[in-house]
CSV table of C-alpha atoms (C1' of nucleotides) in Angstrom, one decimal:
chain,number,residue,atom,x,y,z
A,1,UNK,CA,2.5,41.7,-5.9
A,2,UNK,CA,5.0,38.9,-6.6
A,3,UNK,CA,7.3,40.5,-4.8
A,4,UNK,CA,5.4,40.3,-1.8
A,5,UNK,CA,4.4,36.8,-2.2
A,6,UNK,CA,7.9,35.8,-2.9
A,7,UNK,CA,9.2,37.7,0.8
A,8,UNK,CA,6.7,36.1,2.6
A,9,UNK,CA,9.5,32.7,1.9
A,10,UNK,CA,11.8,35.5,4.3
A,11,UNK,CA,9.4,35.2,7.0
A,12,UNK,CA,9.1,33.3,10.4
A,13,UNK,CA,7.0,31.1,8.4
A,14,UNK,CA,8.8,30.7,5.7
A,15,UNK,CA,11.8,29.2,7.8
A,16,UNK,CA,9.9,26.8,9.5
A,17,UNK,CA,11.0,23.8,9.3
A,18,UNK,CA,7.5,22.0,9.9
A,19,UNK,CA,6.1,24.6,7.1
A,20,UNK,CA,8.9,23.5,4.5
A,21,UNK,CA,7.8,19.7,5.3
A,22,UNK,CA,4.3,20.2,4.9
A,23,UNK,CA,5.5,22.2,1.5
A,24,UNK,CA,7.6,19.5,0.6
A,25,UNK,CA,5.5,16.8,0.9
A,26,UNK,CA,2.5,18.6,-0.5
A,27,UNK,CA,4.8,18.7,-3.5
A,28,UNK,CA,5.4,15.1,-3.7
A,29,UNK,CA,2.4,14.0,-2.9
A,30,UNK,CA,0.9,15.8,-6.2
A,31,UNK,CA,3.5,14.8,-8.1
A,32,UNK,CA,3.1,11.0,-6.7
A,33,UNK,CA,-0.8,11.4,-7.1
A,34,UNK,CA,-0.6,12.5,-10.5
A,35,UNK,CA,1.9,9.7,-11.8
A,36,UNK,CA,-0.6,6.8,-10.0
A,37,UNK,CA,-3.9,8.6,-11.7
A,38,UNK,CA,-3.5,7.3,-15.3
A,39,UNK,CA,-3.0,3.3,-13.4
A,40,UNK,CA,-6.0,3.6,-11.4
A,41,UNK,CA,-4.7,4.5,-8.4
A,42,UNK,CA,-4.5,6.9,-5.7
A,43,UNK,CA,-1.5,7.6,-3.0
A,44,UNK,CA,-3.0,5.3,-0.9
A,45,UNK,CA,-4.6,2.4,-2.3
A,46,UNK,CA,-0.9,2.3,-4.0
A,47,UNK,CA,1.0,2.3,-0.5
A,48,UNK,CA,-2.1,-0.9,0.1
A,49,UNK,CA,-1.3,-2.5,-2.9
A,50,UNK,CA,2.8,-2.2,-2.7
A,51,UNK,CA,3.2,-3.9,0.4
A,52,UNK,CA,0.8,-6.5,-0.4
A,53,UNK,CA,3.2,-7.4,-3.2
A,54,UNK,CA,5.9,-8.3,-0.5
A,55,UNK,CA,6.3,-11.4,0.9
A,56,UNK,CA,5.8,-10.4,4.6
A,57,UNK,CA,1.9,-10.8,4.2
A,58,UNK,CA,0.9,-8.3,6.7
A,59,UNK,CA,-2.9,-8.7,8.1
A,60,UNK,CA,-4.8,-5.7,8.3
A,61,UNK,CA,-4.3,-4.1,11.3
A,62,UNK,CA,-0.7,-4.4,10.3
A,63,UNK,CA,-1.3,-2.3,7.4
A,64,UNK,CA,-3.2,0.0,9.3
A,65,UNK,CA,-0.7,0.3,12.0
A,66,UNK,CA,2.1,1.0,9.9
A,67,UNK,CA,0.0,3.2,7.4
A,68,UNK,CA,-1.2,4.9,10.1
A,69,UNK,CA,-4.8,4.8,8.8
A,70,UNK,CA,-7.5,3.8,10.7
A,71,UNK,CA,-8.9,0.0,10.4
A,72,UNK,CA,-11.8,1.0,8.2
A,73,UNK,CA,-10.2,2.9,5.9
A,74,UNK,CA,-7.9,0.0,5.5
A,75,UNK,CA,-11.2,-2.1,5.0
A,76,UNK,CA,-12.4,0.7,2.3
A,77,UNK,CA,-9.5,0.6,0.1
A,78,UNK,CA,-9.2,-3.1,0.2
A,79,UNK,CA,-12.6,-3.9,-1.3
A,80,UNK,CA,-11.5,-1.7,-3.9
A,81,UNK,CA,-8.2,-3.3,-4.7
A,82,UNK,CA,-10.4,-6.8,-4.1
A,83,UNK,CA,-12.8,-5.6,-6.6
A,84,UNK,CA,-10.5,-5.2,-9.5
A,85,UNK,CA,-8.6,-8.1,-8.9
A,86,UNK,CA,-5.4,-6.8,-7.6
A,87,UNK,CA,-5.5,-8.3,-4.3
A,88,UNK,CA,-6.8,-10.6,-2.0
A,89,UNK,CA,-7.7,-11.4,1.6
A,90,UNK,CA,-6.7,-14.4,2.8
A,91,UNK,CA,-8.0,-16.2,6.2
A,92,UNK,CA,-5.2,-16.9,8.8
A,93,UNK,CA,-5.5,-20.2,9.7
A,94,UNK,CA,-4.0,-19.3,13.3
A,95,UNK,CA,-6.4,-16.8,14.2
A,96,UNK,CA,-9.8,-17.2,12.4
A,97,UNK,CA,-10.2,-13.0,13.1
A,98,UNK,CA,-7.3,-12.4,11.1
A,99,UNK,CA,-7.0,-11.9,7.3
A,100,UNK,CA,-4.2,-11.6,5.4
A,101,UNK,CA,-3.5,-9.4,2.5
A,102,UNK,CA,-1.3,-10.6,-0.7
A,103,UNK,CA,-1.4,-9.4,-4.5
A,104,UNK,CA,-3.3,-11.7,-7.2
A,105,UNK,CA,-0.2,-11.5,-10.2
A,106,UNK,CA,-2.8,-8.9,-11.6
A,107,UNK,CA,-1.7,-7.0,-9.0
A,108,UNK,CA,1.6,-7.4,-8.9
A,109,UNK,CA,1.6,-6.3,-12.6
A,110,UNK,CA,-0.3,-3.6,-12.2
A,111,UNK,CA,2.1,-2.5,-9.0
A,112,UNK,CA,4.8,-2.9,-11.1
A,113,UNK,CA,3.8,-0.5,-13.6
A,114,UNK,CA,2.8,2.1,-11.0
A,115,UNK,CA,6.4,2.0,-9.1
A,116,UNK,CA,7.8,3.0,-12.3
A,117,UNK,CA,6.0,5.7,-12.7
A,118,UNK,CA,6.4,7.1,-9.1
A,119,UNK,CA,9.6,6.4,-9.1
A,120,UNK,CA,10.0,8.4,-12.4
A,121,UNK,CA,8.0,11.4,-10.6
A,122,UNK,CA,10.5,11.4,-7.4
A,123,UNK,CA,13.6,10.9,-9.8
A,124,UNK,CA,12.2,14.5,-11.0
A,125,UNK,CA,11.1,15.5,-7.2
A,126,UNK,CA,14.5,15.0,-6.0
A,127,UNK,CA,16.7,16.3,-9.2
A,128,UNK,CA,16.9,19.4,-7.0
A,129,UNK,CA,19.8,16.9,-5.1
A,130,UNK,CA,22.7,15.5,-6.1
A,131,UNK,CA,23.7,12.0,-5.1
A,132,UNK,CA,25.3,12.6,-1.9
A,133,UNK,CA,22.4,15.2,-1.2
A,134,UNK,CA,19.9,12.8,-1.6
A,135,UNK,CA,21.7,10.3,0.7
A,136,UNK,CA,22.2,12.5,3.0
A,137,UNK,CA,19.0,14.2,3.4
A,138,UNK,CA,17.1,10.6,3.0
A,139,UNK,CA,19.1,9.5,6.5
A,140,UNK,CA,18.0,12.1,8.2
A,141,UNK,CA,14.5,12.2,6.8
A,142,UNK,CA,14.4,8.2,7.6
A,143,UNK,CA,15.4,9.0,11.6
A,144,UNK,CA,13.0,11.8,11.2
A,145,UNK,CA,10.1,9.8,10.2
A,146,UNK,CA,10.6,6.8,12.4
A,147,UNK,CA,10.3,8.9,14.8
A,148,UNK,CA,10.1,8.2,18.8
B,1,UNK,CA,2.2,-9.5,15.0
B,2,UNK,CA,4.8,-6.6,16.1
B,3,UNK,CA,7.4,-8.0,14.2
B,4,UNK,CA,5.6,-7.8,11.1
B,5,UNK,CA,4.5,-4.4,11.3
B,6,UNK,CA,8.6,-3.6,12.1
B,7,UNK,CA,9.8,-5.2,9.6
B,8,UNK,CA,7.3,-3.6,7.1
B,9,UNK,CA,10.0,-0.9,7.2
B,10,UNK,CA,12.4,-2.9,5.5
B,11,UNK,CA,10.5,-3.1,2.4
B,12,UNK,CA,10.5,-1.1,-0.3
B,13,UNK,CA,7.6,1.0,0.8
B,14,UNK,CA,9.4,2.2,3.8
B,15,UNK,CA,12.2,3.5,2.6
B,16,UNK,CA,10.7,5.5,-0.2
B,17,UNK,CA,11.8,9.1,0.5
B,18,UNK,CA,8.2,10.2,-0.9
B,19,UNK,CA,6.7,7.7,2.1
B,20,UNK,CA,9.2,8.9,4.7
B,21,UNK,CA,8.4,12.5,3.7
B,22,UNK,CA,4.5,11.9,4.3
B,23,UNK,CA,5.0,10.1,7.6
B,24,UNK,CA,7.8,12.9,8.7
B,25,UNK,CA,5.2,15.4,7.9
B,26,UNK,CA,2.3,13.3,9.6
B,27,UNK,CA,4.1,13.3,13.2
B,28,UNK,CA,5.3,17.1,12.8
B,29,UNK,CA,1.3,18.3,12.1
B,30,UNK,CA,0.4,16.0,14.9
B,31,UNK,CA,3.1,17.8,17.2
B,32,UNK,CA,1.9,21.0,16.2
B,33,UNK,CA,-1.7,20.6,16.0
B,34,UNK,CA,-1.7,19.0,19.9
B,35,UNK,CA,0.5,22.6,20.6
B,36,UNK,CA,-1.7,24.7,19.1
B,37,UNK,CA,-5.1,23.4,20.4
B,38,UNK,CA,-5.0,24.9,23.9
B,39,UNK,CA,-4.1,28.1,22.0
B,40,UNK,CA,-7.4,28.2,19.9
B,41,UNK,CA,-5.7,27.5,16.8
B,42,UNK,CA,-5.2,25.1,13.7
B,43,UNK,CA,-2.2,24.9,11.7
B,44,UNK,CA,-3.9,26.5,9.2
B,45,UNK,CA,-5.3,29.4,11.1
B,46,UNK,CA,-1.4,29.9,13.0
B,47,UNK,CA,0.2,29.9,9.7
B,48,UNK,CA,-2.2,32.9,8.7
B,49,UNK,CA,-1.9,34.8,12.0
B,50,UNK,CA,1.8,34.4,12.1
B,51,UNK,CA,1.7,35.8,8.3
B,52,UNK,CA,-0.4,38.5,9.7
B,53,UNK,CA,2.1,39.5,12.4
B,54,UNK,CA,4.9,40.7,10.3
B,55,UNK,CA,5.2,43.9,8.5
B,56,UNK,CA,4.6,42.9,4.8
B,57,UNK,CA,0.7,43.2,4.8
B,58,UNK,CA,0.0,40.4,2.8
B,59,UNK,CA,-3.3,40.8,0.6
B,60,UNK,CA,-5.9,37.3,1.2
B,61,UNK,CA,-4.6,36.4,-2.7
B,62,UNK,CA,-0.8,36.3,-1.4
B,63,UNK,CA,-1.8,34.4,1.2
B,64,UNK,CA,-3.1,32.2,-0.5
B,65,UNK,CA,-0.7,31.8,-3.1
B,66,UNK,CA,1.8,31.4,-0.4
B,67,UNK,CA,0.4,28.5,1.7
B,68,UNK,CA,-1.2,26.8,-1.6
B,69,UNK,CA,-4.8,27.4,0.0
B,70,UNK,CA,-7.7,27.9,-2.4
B,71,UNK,CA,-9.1,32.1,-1.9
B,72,UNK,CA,-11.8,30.8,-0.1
B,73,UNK,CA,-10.6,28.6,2.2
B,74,UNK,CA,-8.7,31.6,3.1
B,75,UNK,CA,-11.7,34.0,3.5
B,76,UNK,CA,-13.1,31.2,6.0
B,77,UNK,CA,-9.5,31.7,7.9
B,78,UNK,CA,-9.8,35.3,8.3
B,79,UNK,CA,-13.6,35.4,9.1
B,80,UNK,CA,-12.3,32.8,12.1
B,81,UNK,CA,-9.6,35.2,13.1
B,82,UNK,CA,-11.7,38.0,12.4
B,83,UNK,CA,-14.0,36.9,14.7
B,84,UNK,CA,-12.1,36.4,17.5
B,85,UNK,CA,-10.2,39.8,16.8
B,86,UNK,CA,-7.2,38.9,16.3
B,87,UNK,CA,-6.9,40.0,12.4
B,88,UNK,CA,-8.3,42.8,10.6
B,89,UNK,CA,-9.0,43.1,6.9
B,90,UNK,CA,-8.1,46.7,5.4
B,91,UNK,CA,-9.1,47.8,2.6
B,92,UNK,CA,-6.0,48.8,0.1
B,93,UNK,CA,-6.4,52.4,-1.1
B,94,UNK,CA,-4.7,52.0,-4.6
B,95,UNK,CA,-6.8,48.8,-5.3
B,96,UNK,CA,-10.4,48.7,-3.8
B,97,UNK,CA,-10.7,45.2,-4.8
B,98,UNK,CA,-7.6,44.3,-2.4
B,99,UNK,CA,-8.1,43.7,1.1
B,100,UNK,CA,-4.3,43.9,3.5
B,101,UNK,CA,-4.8,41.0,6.3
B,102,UNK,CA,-3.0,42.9,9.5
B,103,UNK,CA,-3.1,41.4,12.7
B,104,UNK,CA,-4.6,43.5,15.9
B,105,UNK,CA,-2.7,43.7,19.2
B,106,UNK,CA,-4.4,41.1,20.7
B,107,UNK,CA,-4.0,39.0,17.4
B,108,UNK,CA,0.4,39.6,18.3
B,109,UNK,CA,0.3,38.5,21.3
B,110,UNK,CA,-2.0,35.4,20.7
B,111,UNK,CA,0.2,34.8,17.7
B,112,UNK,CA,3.2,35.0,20.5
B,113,UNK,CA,2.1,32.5,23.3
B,114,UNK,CA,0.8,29.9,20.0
B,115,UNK,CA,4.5,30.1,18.6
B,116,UNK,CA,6.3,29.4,21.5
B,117,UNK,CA,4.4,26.5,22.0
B,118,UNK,CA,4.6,25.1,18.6
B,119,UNK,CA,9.0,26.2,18.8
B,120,UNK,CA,8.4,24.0,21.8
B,121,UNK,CA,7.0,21.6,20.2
B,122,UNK,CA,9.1,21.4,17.1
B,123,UNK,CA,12.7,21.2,19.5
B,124,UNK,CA,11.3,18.1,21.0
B,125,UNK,CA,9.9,16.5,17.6
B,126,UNK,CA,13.8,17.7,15.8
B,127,UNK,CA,15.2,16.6,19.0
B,128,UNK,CA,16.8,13.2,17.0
B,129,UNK,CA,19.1,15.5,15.5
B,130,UNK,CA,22.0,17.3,16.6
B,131,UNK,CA,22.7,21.0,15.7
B,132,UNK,CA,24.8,20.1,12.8
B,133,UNK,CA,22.7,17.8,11.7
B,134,UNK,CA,19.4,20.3,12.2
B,135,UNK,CA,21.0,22.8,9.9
B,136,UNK,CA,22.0,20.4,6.9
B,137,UNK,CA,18.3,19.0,7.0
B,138,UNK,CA,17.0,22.3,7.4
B,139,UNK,CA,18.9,23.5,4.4
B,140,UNK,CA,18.4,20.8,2.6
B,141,UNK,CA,14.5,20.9,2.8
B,142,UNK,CA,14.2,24.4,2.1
B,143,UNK,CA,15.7,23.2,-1.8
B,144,UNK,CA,13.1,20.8,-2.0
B,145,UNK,CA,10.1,23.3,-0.2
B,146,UNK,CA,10.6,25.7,-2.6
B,147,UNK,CA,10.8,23.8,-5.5
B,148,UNK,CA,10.3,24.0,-9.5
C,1,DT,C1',-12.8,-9.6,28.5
C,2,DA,C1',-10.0,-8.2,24.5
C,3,DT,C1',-9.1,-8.1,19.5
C,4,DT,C1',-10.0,-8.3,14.2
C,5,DG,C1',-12.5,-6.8,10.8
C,6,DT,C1',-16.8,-4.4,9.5
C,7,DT,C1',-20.5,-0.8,9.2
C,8,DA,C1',-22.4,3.6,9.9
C,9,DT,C1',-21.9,8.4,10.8
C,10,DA,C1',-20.2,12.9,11.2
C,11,DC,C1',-16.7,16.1,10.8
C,12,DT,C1',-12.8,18.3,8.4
C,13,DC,C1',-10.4,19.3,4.2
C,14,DT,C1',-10.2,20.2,-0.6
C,15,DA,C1',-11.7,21.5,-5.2
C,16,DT,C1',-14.9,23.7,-8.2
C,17,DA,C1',-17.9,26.9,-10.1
C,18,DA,C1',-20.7,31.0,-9.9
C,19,DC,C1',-21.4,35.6,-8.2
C,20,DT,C1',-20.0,41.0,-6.9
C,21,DA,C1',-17.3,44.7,-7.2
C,22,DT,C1',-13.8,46.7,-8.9
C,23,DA,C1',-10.0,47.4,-12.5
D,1,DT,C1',-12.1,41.4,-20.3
D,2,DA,C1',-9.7,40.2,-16.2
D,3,DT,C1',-8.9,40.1,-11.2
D,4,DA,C1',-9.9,40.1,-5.7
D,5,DG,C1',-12.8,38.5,-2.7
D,6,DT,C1',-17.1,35.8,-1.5
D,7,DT,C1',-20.6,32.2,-1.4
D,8,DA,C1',-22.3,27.6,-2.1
D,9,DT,C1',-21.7,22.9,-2.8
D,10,DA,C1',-19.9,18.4,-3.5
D,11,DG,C1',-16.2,15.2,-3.0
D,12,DA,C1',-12.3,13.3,-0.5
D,13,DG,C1',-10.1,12.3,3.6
D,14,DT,C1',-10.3,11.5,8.7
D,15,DA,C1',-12.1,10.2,13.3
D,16,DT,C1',-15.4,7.8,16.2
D,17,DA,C1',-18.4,4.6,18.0
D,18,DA,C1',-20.9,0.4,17.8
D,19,DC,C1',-21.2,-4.4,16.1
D,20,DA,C1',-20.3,-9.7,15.0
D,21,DA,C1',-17.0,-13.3,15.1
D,22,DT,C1',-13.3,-15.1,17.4
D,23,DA,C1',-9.7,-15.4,20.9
DNA sequence: TATTGTTATACTCTATAACTATA
DNA sequence: TATAGTTATAGAGTATAACAATA
């Protein structure tokens, strides 16, 4: 029975390159996802949460743009972070429609101590690489994802 | 506004490989989901069909060992396919509790006209990259797929 | 009239446990 | 007792449309 399974990696399938990237990231994403679970948060709210910590101050259909979420999901996982402190939205006093999203120092904290544990996970994820691997394959992964 | 959502890949969010892997993954789904949709299929149920076209006769456990699908989302994949008779369950002689997921005539050339769309597909979407630069990626990826 | 954020809703996906028939 | 397949169900994720405030 193993056998089999482990063939099927000769297949048509098994070559794809969009299979492999849906295998590899469903990899990461587990391993990310469980690293974030013990600080309270998810793959997502984490992404949220990260780039609020930057100075750019995006609003929320930036977020949602370059998250590629919808606009109400972004509004879902912001009154969570907004309920525990972590971050807050901010009018724009240009455009009275607009908020803008930037980390409390609660959340910065708490960011802080999540990135170090996803980045621990990844350090893992991508031992499989060696330096010049890693570079490599994270150019061509970056002109992947940017995409057209 | 634009400018801000561009430069959001300049932080450290977007250029995490983890992130880049995700959104990589997000456009190639999309690419093959829009492919597959005149064809009657999901990536989920292609995947199984194309599994079901070679000669290994994977049992429903293999398969879903394989593409990291719980058993019964699998059963609700082959009563789909079943359906439209393009698989057949057979039972496995030396193991009653086994059934061998083989894909009819009709199921093959189904399976045909959906890959050639989604090969289609994937050349445009890989397209940023020259052969050279294909195969490296490609190889690269398959390390990381396969994993631990 | 168009856009930002919000609410509501439904649909897909995913995870879990319990059941049956075989081993 | 353990395993293959099945059923049922609940939770998470995703997509859509309609709405209020503002531009």
């Amino acid at each position: 029975m193993q056998d089999t399974t482990t063939s099927l990696w000769e297949t048509s399938v098994g070559s794809d390159p969009a299979f492999l990237l849906a295998r590899a990231n469903a990899l990461s994403l587990a391993d990310a996802a469980a690293a974030l679970a013990s600080h309270g948060l998810k793959v997502r709210s984490y992404s949220v949460l990260a780039l609020a910590c930057g100075d750019l101050r995006p609003t929320q259909r930036e977020l949602s743009e370059f998250l590629r979420l919808d606009p109400s999901q972004v509004v879902s996982l912001l009154d969570d972070l907004e309920r525990r402190g972590w971050v807050s939205r901010e009018p724009d006093p240009r455009d009275r429609r607009v908020n803008v999203v930037v980390a409390t120092a609660a959340g910065r904290t708490a960011c802080a101590r999540a990135r170090e544990a996803v980045e621990a996970a990844q350090r893992a994820h991508f031992a499989v690489f060696d330096d010049e691997e890693f570079d490599t394959f994270t150019a061509l992964l970056r002109r992947l994802a940017i995409g057209p």
